[in-house]
Coordinates of C-alpha atoms and ligand atoms in Angstrom, one line a residue:
X1097 CA 77.5 118.0 165.0
X1098 CA 76.8 117.9 161.2
X1099 CA 76.8 114.5 159.5
X1100 CA 79.3 113.9 156.7
X1101 CA 76.5 114.1 154.1
X1102 CA 75.0 117.4 155.3
X1103 CA 78.5 118.9 155.6
X1104 CA 79.1 118.0 152.0
X1105 CA 75.7 119.4 150.9
X1106 CA 76.5 122.6 152.7
X1107 CA 79.9 122.9 151.0
X1108 CA 78.4 122.2 147.5
X1109 CA 75.7 124.9 148.2
X1110 CA 78.5 127.4 148.9
X1111 CA 80.3 126.4 145.7
X1112 CA 77.1 126.9 143.7
X1113 CA 76.3 130.2 145.5
X1114 CA 79.7 131.5 144.6
X1115 CA 79.2 130.4 141.1
X1116 CA 82.4 128.4 141.1
X1117 CA 81.1 125.7 138.8
X1118 CA 79.0 127.8 136.5
X1119 CA 80.6 131.0 135.7
X1120 CA 83.8 132.5 134.3
X1121 CA 86.7 130.3 133.8
X1122 CA 84.9 127.3 135.4
X1123 CA 82.0 127.5 133.1
X1124 CA 84.3 127.2 130.1
X1125 CA 85.3 123.7 131.2
X1126 CA 82.0 122.5 132.4
X1127 CA 79.5 123.3 129.7
X1128 CA 78.5 120.6 127.2
X1129 CA 79.4 121.2 123.6
X1130 CA 75.7 121.9 122.7
X1131 CA 75.9 125.0 125.0
X1132 CA 79.5 126.0 124.7
X1133 CA 80.0 125.6 121.0
X1134 CA 76.7 125.5 119.0
X1135 CA 78.6 125.8 115.7
X1136 CA 80.7 122.7 116.3
X1137 CA 77.7 120.9 117.9
X1138 CA 75.8 121.5 114.7
X1139 CA 78.5 119.9 112.6
X1140 CA 78.5 116.9 115.0
X1141 CA 74.7 116.6 114.6
X1142 CA 75.0 116.8 110.8
X1143 CA 77.6 113.9 110.8
X1144 CA 75.4 111.9 113.1
X1145 CA 72.5 112.4 110.7
X1146 CA 74.7 111.5 107.7
X1147 CA 75.9 108.3 109.3
X1148 CA 72.4 107.2 110.3
X1149 CA 70.9 108.0 106.9
X1150 CA 73.7 106.6 104.7
X1151 CA 74.6 103.1 103.7
X1152 CA 78.2 102.6 104.7
X1153 CA 79.9 100.2 102.4
X1154 CA 83.5 101.3 103.0
X1155 CA 85.0 98.0 104.2
X1156 CA 87.5 99.6 106.6
X1157 CA 84.7 101.5 108.4
X1158 CA 82.5 100.4 111.2
X1159 CA 80.2 101.7 114.0
X1160 CA 81.9 101.2 117.3
X1161 CA 80.0 100.4 120.4
X1162 CA 78.5 102.8 123.0
X1163 CA 80.9 101.4 125.6
X1164 CA 83.9 102.1 123.4
X1165 CA 82.6 105.7 122.9
X1166 CA 82.3 106.1 126.6
X1167 CA 86.0 105.4 127.1
X1168 CA 86.9 107.6 124.1
X1169 CA 85.2 110.6 125.8
X1170 CA 86.6 109.8 129.2
X1171 CA 89.1 111.3 131.7
X1172 CA 91.7 108.8 130.6
X1173 CA 92.6 111.3 127.9
X1174 CA 93.8 113.8 130.4
X1175 CA 96.9 111.8 131.5
X1176 CA 100.4 111.9 130.1
X1177 CA 102.2 108.6 130.4
X1178 CA 105.2 108.4 128.2
X1179 CA 106.8 105.0 128.7
X1180 CA 105.3 101.6 129.5
X1181 CA 103.4 100.1 132.5
X1182 CA 105.7 100.3 135.5
X1183 CA 108.3 102.5 133.7
X1184 CA 106.7 105.9 133.0
X1185 CA 108.3 109.3 132.7
X1186 CA 105.4 111.0 134.5
X1187 CA 103.9 110.4 138.0
X1188 CA 100.4 109.5 138.7
X1189 CA 100.2 106.6 136.3
X1190 CA 99.2 103.7 138.7
X1191 CA 95.7 103.5 137.2
X1192 CA 96.7 104.1 133.6
X1193 CA 99.2 101.2 134.1
X1194 CA 96.3 99.0 135.0
X1195 CA 94.4 100.0 131.9
X1196 CA 97.3 99.4 129.5
X1197 CA 98.2 96.1 131.1
X1198 CA 94.6 94.9 130.9
X1199 CA 94.5 95.9 127.2
X1200 CA 97.7 94.0 126.5
X1201 CA 96.5 90.9 128.3
X1202 CA 93.1 90.9 126.5
X1203 CA 94.9 91.4 123.1
X1204 CA 97.0 88.3 123.7
X1205 CA 94.0 86.3 125.1
X1206 CA 91.8 87.2 122.1
X1207 CA 94.2 85.8 119.6
X1208 CA 95.1 82.8 121.8
X1209 CA 98.7 83.8 122.2
X1210 CA 101.0 82.6 125.0
X1211 CA 102.5 85.6 126.8
X1212 CA 105.8 83.7 127.1
X1213 CA 106.0 83.6 123.3
X1214 CA 104.2 86.8 122.2
X1215 CA 104.1 90.4 123.3
X1216 CA 102.0 93.3 122.2
X1217 CA 102.4 97.1 122.0
X1218 CA 99.1 98.8 122.1
X1219 CA 100.3 102.4 121.8
X1220 CA 100.6 103.1 118.1
X1221 CA 98.2 105.8 117.0
X1222 CA 97.1 104.1 113.8
X1223 CA 98.0 101.5 111.3
X1224 CA 100.3 103.2 108.8
X1225 CA 102.5 104.6 111.6
X1226 CA 102.5 101.1 113.3
X1227 CA 103.9 99.6 110.1
X1228 CA 106.6 102.3 109.9
X1229 CA 107.5 101.7 113.6
X1230 CA 108.0 98.0 112.8
X1231 CA 110.2 98.6 109.7
X1232 CA 112.3 101.1 111.6
X1233 CA 112.7 98.7 114.5
X1234 CA 114.2 95.9 112.4
X1235 CA 115.6 97.6 109.3
X1236 CA 118.3 100.2 108.7
X1237 CA 117.5 103.0 106.4
X1238 CA 118.0 101.7 102.8
X1239 CA 117.3 98.1 103.6
X1240 CA 114.7 96.2 101.6
X1241 CA 111.0 95.2 102.0
X1242 CA 108.3 93.7 99.8
X1243 CA 104.6 94.3 99.9
X1244 CA 101.6 93.8 97.7
X1245 CA 101.4 96.6 95.1
X1246 CA 98.8 99.2 95.9
X1247 CA 96.9 99.0 92.6
X1248 CA 96.7 95.2 93.2
X1249 CA 95.1 95.6 96.6
X1250 CA 98.0 96.4 98.9
X1251 CA 98.4 99.5 101.1
X1252 CA 100.5 102.7 101.0
X1253 CA 102.3 101.7 104.1
X1254 CA 103.6 98.5 102.5
X1255 CA 106.1 100.6 100.5
X1256 CA 104.1 102.1 97.6
X1257 CA 105.9 103.8 94.8
X1258 CA 104.9 104.6 91.3
X1259 CA 106.0 102.3 88.4
X1260 CA 108.5 105.1 87.5
X1261 CA 110.1 104.5 91.0
X1262 CA 108.8 107.8 92.5
X1263 CA 108.1 107.1 96.2
X1264 CA 104.6 107.9 97.3
X1265 CA 104.7 106.5 100.8
X1266 CA 107.8 107.9 102.6
X1267 CA 108.4 104.3 103.6
X1268 CA 109.6 103.7 100.1
X1269 CA 111.9 106.7 100.5
X1270 CA 113.4 105.4 103.8
X1271 CA 113.6 101.8 102.6
X1272 CA 114.0 100.2 99.2
X1273 CA 110.7 98.5 98.3
X1274 CA 109.8 96.1 95.6
X1275 CA 106.1 95.2 95.1
X1276 CA 104.7 91.7 94.4
X1277 CA 101.5 91.3 92.5
X1278 CA 98.3 89.4 91.9
X1279 CA 97.9 87.3 88.8
X1280 CA 95.8 89.6 86.5
X1281 CA 93.7 86.8 85.2
X1282 CA 92.7 85.2 88.5
X1283 CA 93.0 88.3 90.7
X1284 CA 94.9 86.0 93.3
X1285 CA 98.3 86.7 94.9
X1286 CA 100.9 85.3 92.6
X1287 CA 103.0 83.4 95.1
X1288 CA 105.3 81.8 92.5
X1289 CA 106.2 85.2 91.2
X1290 CA 106.7 86.5 94.7
X1291 CA 109.0 83.6 95.5
X1292 CA 111.1 84.3 92.4
X1293 CA 111.3 88.0 93.1
X1294 CA 112.1 87.5 96.8
X1295 CA 115.0 85.2 96.0
X1296 CA 116.5 87.8 93.8
X1297 CA 115.7 90.9 95.9
X1298 CA 116.4 89.3 99.3
X1299 CA 114.2 91.6 101.3
X1300 CA 114.6 91.9 105.1
X1301 CA 110.8 92.1 105.5
X1302 CA 108.0 90.6 103.5
X1303 CA 104.5 92.0 104.3
X1304 CA 101.5 89.7 104.1
X1305 CA 98.6 92.1 104.1
X1306 CA 96.0 93.8 101.9
X1307 CA 93.4 96.5 101.9
X1308 CA 91.5 95.6 98.8
X1309 CA 91.7 91.8 98.4
X1310 CA 88.7 89.6 98.8
X1311 CA 90.4 86.2 99.1
X1312 CA 92.1 84.3 101.9
X1313 CA 95.8 84.7 102.5
X1314 CA 98.1 81.7 102.4
X1315 CA 100.3 82.5 105.4
X1316 CA 102.1 79.2 105.3
X1317 CA 103.3 80.0 101.8
X1318 CA 104.4 83.4 102.8
X1319 CA 106.4 81.9 105.7
X1320 CA 108.1 79.4 103.3
X1321 CA 109.1 82.3 101.0
X1322 CA 110.3 84.5 103.8
X1323 CA 112.3 81.7 105.3
X1324 CA 114.0 80.9 102.0
X1325 CA 115.3 84.5 101.7
X1326 CA 115.9 85.1 105.5
X1327 CA 113.2 87.8 105.7
X1328 CA 110.9 88.6 108.6
X1329 CA 107.3 87.9 107.9
X1330 CA 105.1 90.8 109.0
X1331 CA 101.4 90.3 108.6
X1332 CA 99.2 93.3 108.5
X1333 CA 95.8 92.0 109.4
X1334 CA 94.2 95.5 109.8
X1335 CA 91.1 94.7 107.6
X1336 CA 90.5 91.3 108.9
X1337 CA 91.4 91.4 112.6
X1338 CA 87.8 90.9 113.7
X1339 CA 87.4 88.0 111.4
X1340 CA 90.7 86.5 112.6
X1341 CA 89.6 87.0 116.3
X1342 CA 86.4 85.0 115.6
X1343 CA 88.2 82.3 113.6
X1344 CA 86.2 82.9 110.5
X1345 CA 89.3 83.4 108.3
X1346 CA 92.8 81.9 108.8
X1347 CA 95.0 83.5 111.5
X1348 CA 98.4 84.9 110.6
X1349 CA 99.9 84.2 114.0
X1350 CA 101.2 80.7 113.5
X1351 CA 103.4 81.7 110.6
X1352 CA 104.3 85.3 111.3
X1353 CA 107.2 87.0 113.2
X1354 CA 105.2 90.2 113.7
X1355 CA 101.5 91.0 113.2
X1356 CA 100.1 94.6 113.0
X1357 CA 96.5 95.7 113.0
X1358 CA 94.4 98.7 113.3
X1359 CA 91.6 98.3 115.9
X1360 CA 88.7 100.2 114.2
X1361 CA 87.8 98.1 111.2
X1362 CA 86.2 94.7 111.4
X1363 CA 87.5 94.6 115.1
X1364 CA 85.0 97.5 115.8
X1365 CA 87.1 99.2 118.4
X1366 CA 88.5 102.8 118.6
X1367 CA 90.8 104.3 116.0
X1368 CA 94.2 102.9 117.0
X1369 CA 96.6 100.1 116.3
X1370 CA 98.6 97.2 117.9
X1371 CA 101.9 95.5 117.1
X1372 CA 102.3 91.9 118.1
X1373 CA 105.8 90.4 118.1
X1374 CA 107.3 87.1 118.9
X1375 CA 109.4 86.5 122.1
X1376 CA 111.5 83.7 123.4
X1377 CA 113.7 81.4 121.3
X1378 CA 113.7 82.0 117.5
X1379 CA 115.9 79.1 116.5
X1380 CA 118.5 76.6 117.6
X1381 CA 121.8 76.2 115.8
X1382 CA 123.2 72.8 114.7
X1383 CA 125.5 73.1 117.7
X1384 CA 122.5 73.5 120.0
X1385 CA 122.9 77.3 120.6
X1386 CA 119.6 79.0 121.2
X1387 CA 119.0 82.2 119.2
X1388 CA 116.4 84.5 120.8
X1389 CA 114.0 86.8 119.1
X1390 CA 115.1 90.3 119.7
X1391 CA 111.9 92.1 118.7
X1392 CA 110.4 93.2 122.0
X1393 CA 113.0 95.8 122.9
X1394 CA 113.4 97.1 119.4
X1395 CA 109.7 97.4 118.7
X1396 CA 108.9 99.0 122.0
X1397 CA 111.8 101.5 121.6
X1398 CA 110.7 102.3 118.0
X1399 CA 107.1 103.2 119.2
X1400 CA 108.4 105.2 122.2
X1401 CA 110.7 107.1 122.3
X1402 CA 111.5 106.4 118.6
X1403 CA 108.4 107.8 117.0
X1404 CA 105.7 108.7 119.5
X1405 CA 105.4 110.7 122.8
X1406 CA 102.5 110.2 125.2
X1407 CA 100.1 107.3 124.3
X1408 CA 96.4 108.1 123.9
X1409 CA 95.2 106.5 127.1
X1410 CA 91.5 107.0 126.3
X1411 CA 92.1 105.0 123.1
X1412 CA 93.9 102.3 125.0
X1413 CA 91.1 102.0 127.5
X1414 CA 88.5 101.9 124.7
X1415 CA 90.6 99.2 122.9
X1416 CA 90.5 97.1 126.1
X1417 CA 86.7 97.3 126.1
X1418 CA 86.5 96.4 122.4
X1419 CA 88.8 93.4 123.0
X1420 CA 86.6 92.1 125.7
X1421 CA 83.6 92.4 123.4
X1422 CA 85.5 90.5 120.8
X1423 CA 85.8 87.5 123.1
X1424 CA 82.0 87.1 123.3
X1425 CA 79.9 84.6 121.4
X1426 CA 77.8 87.5 120.0
X1427 CA 81.0 88.9 118.4
X1428 CA 81.7 85.6 116.8
X1429 CA 78.2 85.5 115.4
X1430 CA 78.6 89.1 114.1
X1431 CA 81.9 88.2 112.3
X1432 CA 80.3 85.1 110.7
X1433 CA 77.4 87.3 109.6
X1434 CA 79.9 89.8 108.0
X1435 CA 81.3 87.0 105.8
X1436 CA 77.9 85.4 105.1
X1437 CA 76.5 88.8 104.0
X1438 CA 79.5 89.5 101.9
X1439 CA 79.2 86.2 100.0
X1440 CA 75.5 86.8 99.5
X1441 CA 76.1 90.4 98.3
X1442 CA 78.7 89.1 95.8
X1443 CA 76.3 86.5 94.6
X1444 CA 73.5 89.0 94.1
X1445 CA 75.9 91.4 92.1
X1446 CA 77.1 88.5 90.0
X1447 CA 73.5 87.5 89.3
X1448 CA 72.8 91.0 88.1
X1449 CA 75.7 90.7 85.6
X1450 CA 78.6 92.4 87.5
X1451 CA 82.1 91.1 87.2
X1452 CA 84.0 90.8 90.5
X1453 CA 87.8 90.9 90.9
X1454 CA 88.8 87.3 91.7
X1455 CA 85.3 86.2 90.9
X1456 CA 83.9 86.6 94.4
X1457 CA 84.8 86.9 98.1
X1458 CA 85.9 84.8 101.1
X1459 CA 86.0 87.8 103.5
X1460 CA 84.3 91.1 104.3
X1461 CA 84.9 92.9 101.0
X1462 CA 84.2 92.8 97.3
X1463 CA 85.9 94.6 94.5
X1464 CA 83.5 95.2 91.5
X1465 CA 85.2 95.3 88.2
X1466 CA 83.2 98.0 86.2
X1467 CA 85.3 97.7 83.0
X1468 CA 82.3 96.0 81.3
X1469 CA 80.1 99.1 82.0
X1470 CA 80.2 102.6 80.4
X1471 CA 81.4 104.1 83.7
X1472 CA 84.4 103.9 86.1
X1473 CA 84.8 103.7 89.8
X1474 CA 85.2 107.4 90.3
X1475 CA 81.9 108.3 88.7
X1476 CA 80.1 105.5 90.5
X1477 CA 81.6 106.6 93.9
X1478 CA 80.4 110.1 93.1
X1479 CA 76.8 109.2 92.3
X1480 CA 76.6 106.8 95.2
X1481 CA 77.7 109.5 97.5
X1482 CA 74.8 111.7 96.1
X1483 CA 72.5 108.8 96.8
X1484 CA 73.7 108.4 100.5
X1485 CA 75.8 105.4 99.8
X1486 CA 79.5 105.5 100.8
X1487 CA 81.9 103.3 98.8
X1488 CA 85.4 103.6 97.4
X1489 CA 86.6 103.9 93.9
X1490 CA 89.5 101.4 93.6
X1491 CA 92.1 100.3 91.1
X1492 CA 91.8 96.8 89.8
X1493 CA 94.7 94.7 88.6
X1494 CA 96.0 96.2 85.3
X1495 CA 94.4 99.7 85.8
X1496 CA 96.3 102.6 84.3
X1497 CA 94.5 105.5 86.0
X1498 CA 94.2 106.0 89.7
X1499 CA 91.8 109.0 89.2
X1500 CA 89.4 107.0 87.1
X1501 CA 90.0 103.4 88.1
X1502 CA 87.7 100.6 87.0
X1503 CA 87.0 99.2 90.4
X1504 CA 84.6 99.9 93.3
X1505 CA 85.4 98.5 96.7
X1506 CA 82.5 97.7 99.0
X1507 CA 82.2 95.7 102.2
X1508 CA 79.8 94.5 104.9
X1509 CA 81.2 95.1 108.4
X1510 CA 79.5 98.5 109.1
X1511 CA 76.0 97.6 107.8
X1512 CA 76.1 94.2 109.5
X1513 CA 76.6 96.1 112.8
X1514 CA 73.4 98.0 112.0
X1515 CA 71.5 94.7 111.5
X1516 CA 71.6 94.2 107.7
X1517 CA 71.1 90.6 106.5
X1518 CA 70.5 89.0 103.1
X1519 CA 67.3 90.9 102.4
X1520 CA 68.9 94.3 103.0
X1521 CA 72.1 93.4 100.9
X1522 CA 69.9 92.3 98.0
X1523 CA 68.2 95.7 98.2
X1524 CA 71.6 97.5 98.3
X1525 CA 72.7 95.5 95.2
X1526 CA 69.7 96.9 93.4
X1527 CA 70.5 100.4 94.5
X1528 CA 74.1 100.0 93.2
X1529 CA 72.7 98.7 89.9
X1530 CA 70.4 101.7 89.6
X1531 CA 73.3 104.0 90.4
X1532 CA 75.5 102.5 87.7
X1533 CA 72.7 102.9 85.1
X1534 CA 72.0 106.5 86.2
X1535 CA 75.7 107.2 86.0
X1536 CA 75.9 105.8 82.5
X1537 CA 73.1 108.1 81.4
X1538 CA 74.5 111.2 83.1
X1539 CA 77.9 110.6 81.6
X1540 CA 76.5 111.2 78.2
X1541 CA 75.5 114.7 79.3
X1542 CA 79.0 115.7 80.2
X1543 CA 80.6 118.6 78.2
X1544 CA 82.6 117.3 75.3
X1545 CA 85.4 119.9 75.8
X1546 CA 88.8 118.6 76.9
X1547 CA 89.0 118.8 80.7
X1548 CA 91.5 117.6 83.3
X1549 CA 90.4 114.6 85.5
X1550 CA 89.3 116.7 88.5
X1551 CA 87.2 119.2 86.4
X1552 CA 85.7 116.3 84.6
X1553 CA 84.6 114.7 87.8
X1554 CA 83.3 118.0 89.1
X1555 CA 81.2 118.3 85.9
X1556 CA 79.8 114.8 86.6
X1557 CA 79.1 115.7 90.2
X1558 CA 77.1 118.8 89.1
X1559 CA 75.0 116.6 86.8
X1560 CA 74.3 114.3 89.7
X1561 CA 73.3 117.2 92.0
X1562 CA 70.9 118.5 89.3
X1563 CA 69.3 115.2 88.5
X1564 CA 65.7 114.8 89.7
X1565 CA 66.1 111.0 89.5
X1566 CA 69.1 111.1 91.8
X1567 CA 67.2 113.4 94.2
X1568 CA 64.2 111.0 94.4
X1569 CA 66.3 107.9 94.9
X1570 CA 68.6 109.7 97.4
X1571 CA 65.5 110.5 99.6
X1572 CA 64.2 106.9 99.3
X1573 CA 67.6 105.5 100.4
X1574 CA 67.9 108.0 103.3
X1575 CA 64.4 107.1 104.6
X1576 CA 65.0 103.4 104.2
X1577 CA 68.4 103.1 105.9
X1578 CA 67.4 105.6 108.6
X1579 CA 65.1 103.0 110.1
X1580 CA 68.1 100.8 111.1
X1581 CA 69.6 101.7 114.4
X1582 CA 73.2 102.9 115.0
X1583 CA 75.0 102.1 118.3
X1584 CA 74.1 104.7 120.9
X1585 CA 70.6 105.4 119.4
X1586 CA 68.2 106.2 122.2
Ligands
DSN1982 N1 92.6 103.4 104.7 C1 92.3 102.0 105.1 C2 91.4 101.4 104.1 O1 90.4 102.0 103.7 O2 91.7 100.3 103.6 C3 93.5 101.3 105.3 O3 94.3 101.9 106.2

């Protein structure tokens, strides 16, 4: 009688002999991309090379871990599971339920939240949609919200509209939004002005969250203002959720009703998002009647079936892995290093004569105010890109043009992952200084004819591409940064 092992071997030999795994329809699904689609594989290789040979200073980007990437490319992506653990609209979800429940439990544990008082939805596909799902859960169309104005460091999904009132984010079409601002002299959120505006506007939701703000957020003050006008306080901690997890910046949870976050920025997980919401008793009336929070049902319904269909299970599995990593002492050390590097980087730039919005940083990012130079954020972003440095042009408080803003937004999470410390960030500050000086020179060579903004920037880009100084420095930077590992390097 054949043993089980030899019976299996015999069966596999038959499968191979018949070519079931290697030819025809089967081979289409079993070949690696390097064999099955060399054209796309080549694009992937180019992007891998670009990432390894560039200095990534975009503060919302990071290099996720090998283990997170393992889950992202895993079989979890094959499963449909509309609904929530234990209540799905598709069969075969017993294992997927374990993955989503584990992810939820780790999310609550990471931020020290009592499951009796807080819940979390881990299905939103990304941060801007997650914010929309929250607003839709607790506001009727046409109700009011307030968020930090985009040019002052806010985010599109906090209700951005032009000064003329033209909605840019559809959120400001669905709801009425009124921005609050930073004080243009200090660069800090103007809480007194927010308080005054909120009293008059009486929003249903106030958003405490930023995407280009380098200082700490006073959540207690936000809560006081929200309470005064009866608004929900929704904190969007997308940029800083890794820093919050490691307790290196204040946590929004104590004062917020709802907290949203993406998972791929400082938290270093996969591209996705989470919505945390309060549960249990919201308040007790003078007569002793308990008023419960009613957020859980509304938010879960808004995510599915309100806005989404099947959750991305591979992302949720990857998120669970990232959340476990975020509970480790090594992660705490990493987050502390992000902030230390950022403060050092800011100090170096200041020493070289650069002005920074708000004068410095308390977190992972810095906004350079280039208004004292002969160039703007758009030209500096363009030349940096030619030099293998990725950064963002950014408006600074008081800026008039979004196409040629005066700011440059930079941050430390990604390069700290690659092992950068003080020495490296001092070197990067020097590279930025060289880039600004080169850009100032190249700008003088631009055609003097009248051009629209895009054509003008294209002319500048052409000058960068033709400059031998740019070519030499670009090669130096590529070789230098290429020595630092990226996760997954052999
Ligand atoms: N786009 C992100 C950022 O760069 O800040 C926010 O979603």
